[in-house]
mmCIF file of C-alpha atoms and ligand atoms in Angstrom:
data_model
loop_
_atom_site.group_PDB
_atom_site.id
_atom_site.type_symbol
_atom_site.label_atom_id
_atom_site.label_comp_id
_atom_site.label_asym_id
_atom_site.label_seq_id
_atom_site.Cartn_x
_atom_site.Cartn_y
_atom_site.Cartn_z
ATOM 1 C CA MET A 1 -21.555 12.949 7.332
ATOM 2 C CA GLU A 2 -21.243 14.352 3.904
ATOM 3 C CA THR A 3 -18.122 13.853 2.215
ATOM 4 C CA THR A 4 -16.606 17.061 0.026
ATOM 5 C CA THR A 5 -14.563 16.095 -3.337
ATOM 6 C CA TYR A 6 -12.521 18.162 -5.189
ATOM 7 C CA LYS A 7 -10.681 17.577 -8.075
ATOM 8 C CA ILE A 8 -6.769 19.152 -7.987
ATOM 9 C CA THR A 9 -5.279 19.537 -11.426
ATOM 10 C CA ASP A 10 -2.305 21.636 -10.533
ATOM 11 C CA VAL A 11 -1.195 22.436 -7.078
ATOM 12 C CA GLU A 12 -0.808 26.233 -7.426
ATOM 13 C CA LYS A 13 -4.827 26.720 -9.190
ATOM 14 C CA ASP A 14 -6.415 24.549 -6.800
ATOM 15 C CA ARG A 15 -4.406 25.434 -3.431
ATOM 16 C CA GLU A 16 -7.872 26.852 -2.140
ATOM 17 C CA ALA A 17 -9.469 23.365 -2.164
ATOM 18 C CA ILE A 18 -5.811 21.880 -0.660
ATOM 19 C CA LYS A 19 -5.839 24.968 2.301
ATOM 20 C CA ALA A 20 -8.948 23.771 2.316
ATOM 21 C CA CYS A 21 -8.623 20.381 3.864
ATOM 22 C CA GLY A 22 -5.079 21.320 5.102
ATOM 23 C CA GLU A 23 -7.522 23.568 7.945
ATOM 24 C CA LEU A 24 -10.219 20.499 7.810
ATOM 25 C CA LEU A 25 -6.290 17.649 9.061
ATOM 26 C CA ALA A 26 -5.709 21.220 11.707
ATOM 27 C CA ALA A 27 -9.096 20.513 13.597
ATOM 28 C CA GLY A 28 -9.014 16.595 13.505
ATOM 29 C CA GLY A 29 -10.478 15.803 10.415
ATOM 30 C CA LEU A 30 -9.961 12.996 8.245
ATOM 31 C CA VAL A 31 -8.913 13.635 4.226
ATOM 32 C CA GLY A 32 -8.660 11.053 1.370
ATOM 33 C CA MET A 33 -5.266 11.738 -0.148
ATOM 34 C CA PRO A 34 -3.636 11.619 -3.359
ATOM 35 C CA THR A 35 -0.607 9.647 -2.637
ATOM 36 C CA GLU A 36 1.841 8.898 -5.784
ATOM 37 C CA THR A 37 1.303 4.983 -4.397
ATOM 38 C CA VAL A 38 -1.899 5.196 -3.504
ATOM 39 C CA TYR A 39 -4.789 7.364 -1.485
ATOM 40 C CA GLY A 40 -4.373 7.316 1.682
ATOM 41 C CA LEU A 41 -6.991 8.267 4.569
ATOM 42 C CA ALA A 42 -5.149 11.458 6.601
ATOM 43 C CA ALA A 43 -5.377 12.922 10.611
ATOM 44 C CA ASN A 44 -3.037 15.206 12.173
ATOM 45 C CA ALA A 45 -0.636 12.331 13.479
ATOM 46 C CA LEU A 46 -0.184 14.578 17.146
ATOM 47 C CA ASP A 47 -4.673 14.454 17.910
ATOM 48 C CA PRO A 48 -4.661 10.652 18.870
ATOM 49 C CA VAL A 49 -8.461 11.524 18.797
ATOM 50 C CA ALA A 50 -7.859 12.415 14.779
ATOM 51 C CA VAL A 51 -6.226 9.022 14.581
ATOM 52 C CA GLU A 52 -8.008 7.352 16.398
ATOM 53 C CA ALA A 53 -11.677 8.138 13.934
ATOM 54 C CA ILE A 54 -9.160 7.013 11.468
ATOM 55 C CA PHE A 55 -9.295 3.278 13.396
ATOM 56 C CA THR A 56 -12.606 3.873 12.840
ATOM 57 C CA ALA A 57 -13.728 4.791 9.258
ATOM 58 C CA LYS A 58 -11.251 2.163 7.791
ATOM 59 C CA GLY A 59 -13.037 -0.536 10.664
ATOM 60 C CA ARG A 60 -9.015 -1.233 11.095
ATOM 61 C CA PRO A 61 -7.441 -3.759 13.932
ATOM 62 C CA GLN A 62 -6.181 -1.638 17.129
ATOM 63 C CA ASP A 63 -2.707 -2.930 17.027
ATOM 64 C CA ASN A 64 -1.688 -2.246 13.292
ATOM 65 C CA PRO A 65 0.225 0.917 13.005
ATOM 66 C CA LEU A 66 0.151 3.532 11.232
ATOM 67 C CA ILE A 67 2.251 5.223 8.388
ATOM 68 C CA VAL A 68 3.339 8.775 9.635
ATOM 69 C CA HIS A 69 3.780 11.043 6.159
ATOM 70 C CA ILE A 70 6.363 14.588 5.999
ATOM 71 C CA SER A 71 6.250 17.064 3.790
ATOM 72 C CA ASP A 72 10.359 18.189 3.954
ATOM 73 C CA MET A 73 12.695 16.813 6.508
ATOM 74 C CA ASN A 74 13.097 19.295 8.994
ATOM 75 C CA MET A 75 9.915 17.409 10.469
ATOM 76 C CA LEU A 76 11.382 13.999 11.044
ATOM 77 C CA TYR A 77 14.220 14.991 13.280
ATOM 78 C CA ASP A 78 11.056 16.127 16.325
ATOM 79 C CA LEU A 79 9.643 13.105 15.582
ATOM 80 C CA VAL A 80 12.107 10.236 16.012
ATOM 81 C CA ASN A 81 14.426 9.776 18.410
ATOM 82 C CA THR A 82 17.568 9.034 16.911
ATOM 83 C CA VAL A 83 18.272 8.414 12.876
ATOM 84 C CA PRO A 84 20.338 6.048 11.956
ATOM 85 C CA GLU A 85 23.179 6.065 8.688
ATOM 86 C CA SER A 86 21.164 4.580 6.946
ATOM 87 C CA ALA A 87 18.177 5.919 7.827
ATOM 88 C CA VAL A 88 19.852 9.244 6.193
ATOM 89 C CA ALA A 89 22.016 7.392 2.718
ATOM 90 C CA LEU A 90 18.307 6.025 1.825
ATOM 91 C CA ALA A 91 16.427 9.596 2.568
ATOM 92 C CA GLY A 92 18.902 10.814 0.344
ATOM 93 C CA ARG A 93 18.900 8.122 -2.300
ATOM 94 C CA PHE A 94 14.790 7.102 -2.418
ATOM 95 C CA TRP A 95 13.145 10.487 -0.937
ATOM 96 C CA PRO A 96 11.105 11.283 -1.640
ATOM 97 C CA GLY A 97 9.675 9.082 -2.650
ATOM 98 C CA PRO A 98 7.524 5.447 -2.086
ATOM 99 C CA LEU A 99 9.855 4.098 0.894
ATOM 100 C CA THR A 100 8.984 3.969 4.443
ATOM 101 C CA MET A 101 11.136 3.865 6.762
ATOM 102 C CA VAL A 102 11.061 2.477 10.371
ATOM 103 C CA PHE A 103 12.455 4.493 13.767
ATOM 104 C CA PRO A 104 12.327 4.144 17.276
ATOM 105 C CA LYS A 105 9.984 6.373 18.392
ATOM 106 C CA SER A 106 9.882 9.389 19.654
ATOM 107 C CA GLU A 107 7.759 11.496 22.600
ATOM 108 C CA LYS A 108 5.468 13.429 20.642
ATOM 109 C CA ILE A 109 4.584 10.459 18.829
ATOM 110 C CA PRO A 110 0.799 9.134 20.479
ATOM 111 C CA SER A 111 0.476 5.383 21.075
ATOM 112 C CA VAL A 112 -2.515 5.085 19.077
ATOM 113 C CA VAL A 113 -0.131 6.141 16.359
ATOM 114 C CA SER A 114 2.090 3.151 16.645
ATOM 115 C CA ALA A 115 -0.307 1.535 18.147
ATOM 116 C CA GLY A 116 1.129 0.650 21.538
ATOM 117 C CA MET A 117 4.603 -0.356 19.757
ATOM 118 C CA ASP A 118 8.510 2.153 20.658
ATOM 119 C CA SER A 119 8.517 2.338 16.585
ATOM 120 C CA VAL A 120 8.035 4.804 14.774
ATOM 121 C CA ALA A 121 7.420 4.490 10.299
ATOM 122 C CA ILE A 122 8.019 7.752 8.372
ATOM 123 C CA ARG A 123 7.361 8.259 4.926
ATOM 124 C CA PHE A 124 8.006 11.574 2.879
ATOM 125 C CA PRO A 125 5.658 11.156 -0.031
ATOM 126 C CA SER A 126 6.680 12.914 -3.426
ATOM 127 C CA HIS A 127 3.958 13.423 -4.545
ATOM 128 C CA PRO A 128 3.516 16.742 -5.339
ATOM 129 C CA VAL A 129 -0.475 17.153 -3.966
ATOM 130 C CA ALA A 130 0.777 14.790 -0.427
ATOM 131 C CA ARG A 131 3.276 17.297 0.479
ATOM 132 C CA ALA A 132 0.455 20.626 -0.364
ATOM 133 C CA LEU A 133 -1.462 19.008 1.882
ATOM 134 C CA ILE A 134 0.824 18.177 4.657
ATOM 135 C CA ALA A 135 2.624 22.016 4.762
ATOM 136 C CA ALA A 136 -1.422 23.371 3.654
ATOM 137 C CA ALA A 137 -2.048 20.897 7.313
ATOM 138 C CA GLY A 138 1.028 22.243 9.514
ATOM 139 C CA VAL A 139 1.879 19.299 10.706
ATOM 140 C CA PRO A 140 2.924 15.856 10.559
ATOM 141 C CA LEU A 141 -0.106 12.578 9.019
ATOM 142 C CA ALA A 142 -0.761 9.585 10.067
ATOM 143 C CA ALA A 143 -1.905 7.930 7.122
ATOM 144 C CA PRO A 144 -3.318 4.234 6.088
ATOM 145 C CA SER A 145 -4.011 3.119 2.534
ATOM 146 C CA ALA A 146 -7.835 4.546 1.682
ATOM 147 C CA ASN A 147 -9.828 1.543 1.603
ATOM 148 C CA LEU A 148 -12.415 -0.419 4.820
ATOM 149 C CA SER A 149 -10.281 -2.733 6.608
ATOM 150 C CA GLY A 150 -9.147 -5.877 3.715
ATOM 151 C CA HIS A 151 -10.396 -4.184 1.485
ATOM 152 C CA PRO A 152 -7.767 -3.987 -2.204
ATOM 153 C CA SER A 153 -6.264 -0.882 -1.528
ATOM 154 C CA PRO A 154 -7.760 2.701 -3.351
ATOM 155 C CA THR A 155 -5.526 3.655 -6.694
ATOM 156 C CA THR A 156 -8.406 6.394 -7.370
ATOM 157 C CA ALA A 157 -10.429 8.712 -5.536
ATOM 158 C CA LYS A 158 -13.690 6.604 -6.183
ATOM 159 C CA HIS A 159 -12.403 4.160 -4.683
ATOM 160 C CA VAL A 160 -11.608 5.894 -1.437
ATOM 161 C CA GLU A 161 -15.301 6.941 -1.975
ATOM 162 C CA GLU A 162 -17.052 3.585 -2.447
ATOM 163 C CA ASP A 163 -15.950 2.461 0.245
ATOM 164 C CA LEU A 164 -15.229 5.931 2.574
ATOM 165 C CA GLY A 165 -18.029 7.704 1.585
ATOM 166 C CA GLY A 166 -19.503 9.301 4.458
ATOM 167 C CA ARG A 167 -17.442 8.161 6.838
ATOM 168 C CA ILE A 168 -14.759 11.318 6.483
ATOM 169 C CA ALA A 169 -14.796 15.030 5.550
ATOM 170 C CA ALA A 170 -13.103 15.195 2.281
ATOM 171 C CA ILE A 171 -11.411 13.472 -0.672
ATOM 172 C CA LEU A 172 -8.016 15.609 -2.740
ATOM 173 C CA ASP A 173 -9.001 13.612 -6.525
ATOM 174 C CA ALA A 174 -5.932 14.150 -7.962
ATOM 175 C CA GLY A 175 -6.045 10.721 -10.603
ATOM 176 C CA PRO A 176 -5.054 7.674 -10.506
ATOM 177 C CA CYS A 177 -1.804 6.790 -8.687
ATOM 178 C CA GLY A 178 0.971 5.908 -11.055
ATOM 179 C CA VAL A 179 2.648 3.519 -8.709
ATOM 180 C CA GLY A 180 -0.546 1.317 -7.701
ATOM 181 C CA VAL A 181 0.746 -0.684 -5.040
ATOM 182 C CA GLU A 182 1.884 0.743 -1.210
ATOM 183 C CA SER A 183 5.357 1.581 -0.258
ATOM 184 C CA THR A 184 8.392 -0.710 0.771
ATOM 185 C CA VAL A 185 8.378 -0.761 4.562
ATOM 186 C CA ILE A 186 11.226 -0.930 5.723
ATOM 187 C CA SER A 187 12.947 -1.890 9.533
ATOM 188 C CA LEU A 188 15.803 -0.046 10.861
ATOM 189 C CA VAL A 189 15.297 -0.817 14.093
ATOM 190 C CA GLU A 190 16.896 -4.211 13.793
ATOM 191 C CA GLU A 191 20.277 -5.806 14.267
ATOM 192 C CA ARG A 192 19.875 -5.464 10.273
ATOM 193 C CA PRO A 193 18.168 -3.471 8.493
ATOM 194 C CA THR A 194 14.949 -5.615 7.184
ATOM 195 C CA LEU A 195 12.661 -5.142 4.845
ATOM 196 C CA LEU A 196 8.937 -5.863 6.124
ATOM 197 C CA ARG A 197 6.426 -5.190 3.057
ATOM 198 C CA PRO A 198 7.795 -5.134 -0.276
ATOM 199 C CA GLY A 199 6.828 -1.930 -3.218
ATOM 200 C CA GLY A 200 7.928 0.984 -4.882
ATOM 201 C CA ILE A 201 11.479 1.635 -4.270
ATOM 202 C CA THR A 202 12.557 -2.521 -5.162
ATOM 203 C CA PHE A 203 14.534 -4.942 -2.924
ATOM 204 C CA GLU A 204 17.664 -3.998 -5.448
ATOM 205 C CA GLN A 205 17.981 -0.881 -6.024
ATOM 206 C CA LEU A 206 17.505 -0.885 -1.242
ATOM 207 C CA LYS A 207 20.370 -3.366 -1.612
ATOM 208 C CA GLU A 208 22.777 -1.191 -3.702
ATOM 209 C CA VAL A 209 22.098 1.198 0.083
ATOM 210 C CA LEU A 210 22.585 -1.570 2.267
ATOM 211 C CA PRO A 211 24.135 -4.402 0.970
ATOM 212 C CA ASP A 212 23.775 -6.706 3.978
ATOM 213 C CA VAL A 213 19.629 -5.769 3.801
ATOM 214 C CA GLN A 214 17.127 -9.070 4.328
ATOM 215 C CA ILE A 215 13.676 -10.105 3.955
ATOM 216 C CA SER A 216 11.274 -10.246 6.446
ATOM 217 C CA THR A 217 10.451 -14.469 6.225
ATOM 218 C CA GLY A 218 7.004 -12.812 6.610
ATOM 219 C CA VAL A 219 6.722 -11.543 3.032
ATOM 220 C CA LEU A 220 6.405 -14.522 1.565
ATOM 221 C CA ASN A 221 5.777 -17.089 3.531
ATOM 222 C CA GLN A 222 3.066 -17.488 6.013
ATOM 223 C CA LEU A 223 3.283 -16.435 9.123
ATOM 224 C CA PRO A 224 1.566 -19.773 12.128
ATOM 225 C CA GLU A 225 -1.565 -18.209 13.959
ATOM 226 C CA GLY A 226 -0.482 -15.711 16.499
ATOM 227 C CA ALA A 227 3.698 -15.142 15.684
ATOM 228 C CA LYS A 228 4.833 -12.344 16.499
ATOM 229 C CA VAL A 229 5.608 -10.863 13.282
ATOM 230 C CA ARG A 230 7.692 -7.406 13.177
ATOM 231 C CA SER A 231 5.248 -5.549 11.362
ATOM 232 C CA PRO A 232 1.291 -6.107 12.388
ATOM 233 C CA GLY A 233 0.555 -5.086 8.978
ATOM 234 C CA MET A 234 1.725 -8.741 7.655
ATOM 235 C CA LYS A 235 -0.351 -11.374 9.494
ATOM 236 C CA TYR A 236 -4.528 -9.422 8.755
ATOM 237 C CA LYS A 237 -5.678 -11.153 4.693
ATOM 238 C CA HIS A 238 -5.010 -8.003 2.770
ATOM 239 C CA TYR A 239 -6.203 -6.355 -0.883
ATOM 240 C CA ALA A 240 -8.587 -9.728 -0.509
ATOM 241 C CA PRO A 241 -12.158 -9.282 -3.090
ATOM 242 C CA LYS A 242 -15.499 -10.877 -2.089
ATOM 243 C CA ALA A 243 -14.147 -14.461 -4.768
ATOM 244 C CA GLU A 244 -11.607 -16.756 -3.921
ATOM 245 C CA VAL A 245 -8.460 -16.600 -5.774
ATOM 246 C CA THR A 246 -5.632 -18.742 -6.232
ATOM 247 C CA ILE A 247 -2.261 -17.597 -7.763
ATOM 248 C CA LEU A 248 -1.804 -20.724 -11.005
ATOM 249 C CA ASP A 249 2.504 -20.413 -11.509
ATOM 250 C CA GLY A 250 3.076 -22.916 -15.632
ATOM 251 C CA ASP A 251 3.668 -20.948 -18.530
ATOM 252 C CA ARG A 252 0.483 -19.292 -20.899
ATOM 253 C CA GLU A 253 0.008 -23.063 -22.898
ATOM 254 C CA GLN A 254 -0.543 -24.342 -19.152
ATOM 255 C CA TYR A 255 -2.298 -21.489 -17.483
ATOM 256 C CA ALA A 256 -4.887 -21.375 -20.259
ATOM 257 C CA ALA A 257 -5.896 -24.908 -19.901
ATOM 258 C CA TYR A 258 -6.643 -25.320 -16.360
ATOM 259 C CA VAL A 259 -8.843 -21.867 -15.879
ATOM 260 C CA ASN A 260 -10.292 -23.379 -19.287
ATOM 261 C CA GLY A 261 -10.721 -26.648 -16.816
ATOM 262 C CA GLU A 262 -12.934 -24.827 -14.203
ATOM 263 C CA GLU A 263 -16.348 -24.059 -15.458
ATOM 264 C CA GLY A 264 -17.014 -20.651 -13.791
ATOM 265 C CA ALA A 265 -14.384 -19.334 -12.840
ATOM 266 C CA TYR A 266 -12.547 -15.845 -13.609
ATOM 267 C CA ALA A 267 -9.052 -15.470 -15.031
ATOM 268 C CA LEU A 268 -6.278 -12.416 -13.771
ATOM 269 C CA CYS A 269 -4.020 -12.917 -16.276
ATOM 270 C CA PHE A 270 -1.957 -10.997 -18.508
ATOM 271 C CA THR A 271 -2.509 -9.577 -21.488
ATOM 272 C CA GLU A 272 -0.953 -11.917 -23.170
ATOM 273 C CA ASP A 273 -2.916 -14.541 -22.108
ATOM 274 C CA ILE A 274 -6.302 -12.920 -23.379
ATOM 275 C CA PRO A 275 -5.847 -15.070 -26.729
ATOM 276 C CA LEU A 276 -5.905 -18.148 -25.383
ATOM 277 C CA LEU A 277 -8.471 -17.545 -22.967
ATOM 278 C CA LYS A 278 -12.667 -19.326 -23.320
ATOM 279 C CA GLY A 279 -14.029 -17.414 -20.675
ATOM 280 C CA PRO A 280 -14.242 -14.005 -18.684
ATOM 281 C CA TYR A 281 -10.986 -12.101 -17.831
ATOM 282 C CA VAL A 282 -9.435 -9.825 -16.380
ATOM 283 C CA SER A 283 -6.492 -8.616 -17.638
ATOM 284 C CA TYR A 284 -3.687 -6.191 -15.281
ATOM 285 C CA GLY A 285 -1.450 -5.493 -17.617
ATOM 286 C CA SER A 286 1.517 -7.129 -19.516
ATOM 287 C CA GLU A 287 3.736 -10.259 -17.944
ATOM 288 C CA GLY A 288 7.370 -8.793 -19.437
ATOM 289 C CA ASP A 289 5.974 -5.100 -17.915
ATOM 290 C CA SER A 290 5.987 -5.923 -13.576
ATOM 291 C CA GLY A 291 4.732 -1.643 -13.276
ATOM 292 C CA GLU A 292 1.845 -2.199 -14.956
ATOM 293 C CA GLN A 293 0.856 -4.451 -12.548
ATOM 294 C CA ALA A 294 1.249 -2.584 -9.887
ATOM 295 C CA GLU A 295 -0.082 -0.415 -11.024
ATOM 296 C CA LEU A 296 -3.097 -1.790 -11.973
ATOM 297 C CA LEU A 297 -3.692 -5.316 -9.637
ATOM 298 C CA PHE A 298 -6.024 -3.038 -6.782
ATOM 299 C CA ALA A 299 -8.587 -1.883 -9.980
ATOM 300 C CA CYS A 300 -8.338 -5.417 -11.041
ATOM 301 C CA LEU A 301 -9.758 -6.732 -7.991
ATOM 302 C CA ARG A 302 -12.336 -4.006 -7.511
ATOM 303 C CA LYS A 303 -13.111 -4.855 -10.337
ATOM 304 C CA LEU A 304 -13.954 -9.009 -10.708
ATOM 305 C CA ASP A 305 -16.374 -7.983 -7.633
ATOM 306 C CA GLU A 306 -17.973 -5.783 -9.433
ATOM 307 C CA LEU A 307 -17.852 -8.720 -12.241
ATOM 308 C CA GLY A 308 -19.105 -10.662 -9.475
ATOM 309 C CA ALA A 309 -16.671 -13.212 -9.684
ATOM 310 C CA GLU A 310 -16.668 -16.292 -7.179
ATOM 311 C CA LYS A 311 -13.272 -17.822 -8.515
ATOM 312 C CA VAL A 312 -10.112 -16.745 -9.722
ATOM 313 C CA PHE A 313 -7.723 -18.006 -10.620
ATOM 314 C CA ALA A 314 -4.275 -14.890 -10.747
ATOM 315 C CA HIS A 315 -1.385 -15.801 -13.043
ATOM 316 C CA MET A 316 1.634 -15.339 -10.611
ATOM 317 C CA PRO A 317 3.647 -12.516 -11.868
ATOM 318 C CA ALA A 318 7.296 -12.022 -11.815
ATOM 319 C CA GLN A 319 9.350 -12.012 -8.598
ATOM 320 C CA THR A 320 12.063 -9.255 -9.373
ATOM 321 C CA GLY A 321 12.038 -5.525 -9.172
ATOM 322 C CA VAL A 322 8.529 -3.981 -8.283
ATOM 323 C CA GLY A 323 7.321 -7.697 -9.165
ATOM 324 C CA LEU A 324 8.240 -8.872 -5.647
ATOM 325 C CA ALA A 325 5.067 -6.297 -4.709
ATOM 326 C CA VAL A 326 2.920 -7.748 -7.044
ATOM 327 C CA TYR A 327 3.148 -11.162 -5.726
ATOM 328 C CA ASN A 328 3.426 -10.002 -2.305
ATOM 329 C CA ARG A 329 -0.072 -7.637 -2.744
ATOM 330 C CA LEU A 330 -1.381 -11.467 -5.233
ATOM 331 C CA LEU A 331 -0.293 -13.941 -2.332
ATOM 332 C CA ARG A 332 -2.703 -12.311 -0.072
ATOM 333 C CA SER A 333 -5.276 -11.733 -2.030
ATOM 334 C CA ALA A 334 -4.900 -15.326 -2.225
ATOM 335 C CA ALA A 335 -4.570 -16.054 1.256
ATOM 336 C CA PHE A 336 -1.450 -17.607 -0.259
ATOM 337 C CA ARG A 337 -3.813 -19.940 -2.381
ATOM 338 C CA VAL A 338 -0.304 -21.407 -5.167
ATOM 339 C CA ILE A 339 -0.501 -24.061 -7.353
ATOM 340 C CA LYS A 340 2.789 -24.961 -9.624
ATOM 341 C CA LEU A 341 1.746 -26.515 -13.298
HETATM 342 O O1 TXA B 401 1.618 3.839 0.256
HETATM 343 C C1 TXA B 401 1.570 3.686 1.621
HETATM 344 O O2 TXA B 401 2.835 3.058 2.674
HETATM 345 C C2 TXA B 401 0.714 4.258 1.632
HETATM 346 C C3 TXA B 401 0.070 5.550 1.193
HETATM 347 C C4 TXA B 401 -0.417 6.128 2.091
HETATM 348 O O3 TXA B 401 0.998 5.892 1.832
HETATM 349 N N1 TXA B 401 0.614 3.142 3.189
HETATM 350 C C5 TXA B 401 0.025 2.658 3.149
HETATM 351 O O4 TXA B 401 -0.401 2.536 4.593
HETATM 352 O O5 TXA B 401 -0.033 0.880 2.666
HETATM 353 P P1 TXA B 401 -1.543 0.533 5.637
HETATM 354 O O6 TXA B 401 -1.609 1.461 7.033
HETATM 355 O O7 TXA B 401 -1.449 0.482 4.960
HETATM 356 O O8 TXA B 401 0.321 0.045 5.666
HETATM 357 C C6 TXA B 401 1.494 0.543 6.878
HETATM 358 C C7 TXA B 401 2.286 -0.917 7.202
HETATM 359 C C8 TXA B 401 1.015 -1.653 7.486
HETATM 360 O O9 TXA B 401 1.475 -3.335 7.063
HETATM 361 C C9 TXA B 401 2.524 -1.355 8.752
HETATM 362 O O10 TXA B 401 2.124 -2.873 10.393
HETATM 363 C C10 TXA B 401 3.459 -1.634 8.523
HETATM 364 O O11 TXA B 401 2.805 -0.541 7.505
HETATM 365 N N2 TXA B 401 3.407 -0.317 10.023
HETATM 366 C C11 TXA B 401 2.774 0.480 10.989
HETATM 367 N N3 TXA B 401 4.373 1.206 11.431
HETATM 368 C C12 TXA B 401 4.783 0.263 12.180
HETATM 369 C C13 TXA B 401 5.710 -0.056 12.623
HETATM 370 N N4 TXA B 401 6.077 1.067 13.780
HETATM 371 N N5 TXA B 401 6.880 -0.883 13.451
HETATM 372 C C14 TXA B 401 6.503 -1.989 11.409
HETATM 373 N N6 TXA B 401 6.020 -1.827 10.880
HETATM 374 C C15 TXA B 401 4.522 -0.264 10.643
HETATM 375 MG MG1 MG B 402 -3.790 -0.608 3.791
#
């Protein structure tokens, strides 16, 4: 299949391309969709055959459910069984934006979307092109990140082409994603609201609206083999470059000394570490700027692959604010290897 990439600079000016992609989606096709977090691989969420094609294109395990994307609040009520008050409060504060909420699902959601579970994850993205595309398709869109399963999530259209070119009908290229890590996932079907995946909306922000929100243990801990998880995405090794990644927890001098002592190693470092390093490095932003680290992390992991890195030592990020999401993704790409210096 030939993949057509459409450059989008303005939702109004480029509305023909968005309309064409909306028609592709309505006809059961797959489209690479820019969002404020990462690029998604979209299909009509109400068409089980189209959704099935997402799993095939990505090589995604069948038991990992998809997020359904909406472009206005009215679309929500058809897709879920109940809208708890906590959801109304969160939506009022954070939608449209990088927050996904898990609800009890309605019968309209095909079981391939929810991987057989009785809940469904819904997100109302803020990216103008994502919203215009959903509106043009006229249906809610199921969309996982648009990478091959196990690869780092794509933050540019080029990343989508690298992974899925030839497997999908079209890509809308609206430039690099601003947030850079996937949306925050919160479950509202537990006794207490539970953070399943940290992301662009921080735990601290969620707490302001829902003081009793808790962090699921799977967020920062490796789950035992065969454990029953609330969010199937937690159990897969994710975001992994080909290299073996290890996180080093220490200050600038300790970090540099360790990496400099490792023959052939690459540093995945902060900009402030660069003057102390003797070997090759890729910098994922300034030490104090979690937002910048989130924006750059996935592109850096891809870059390390391009460079042929086999052994990578990442400098441990702060875990507050968006830093929690950065650390969560890095932990998975490092298969939970952390060395305390
Ligand atoms: O930012 C994002 O969320 C991006 C963009 C494209 O919107 N999408 C994304 O989708 O990251 P994906 O499929 O890569 O990750 C979805 C995560 C997985 O960890 C999955 O297990 C979880 O959400 N999830 C989906 N439905 C769920 C459900 N019903 N209950 C619990 N977790 C669910
Ligand atoms: Mg993903």
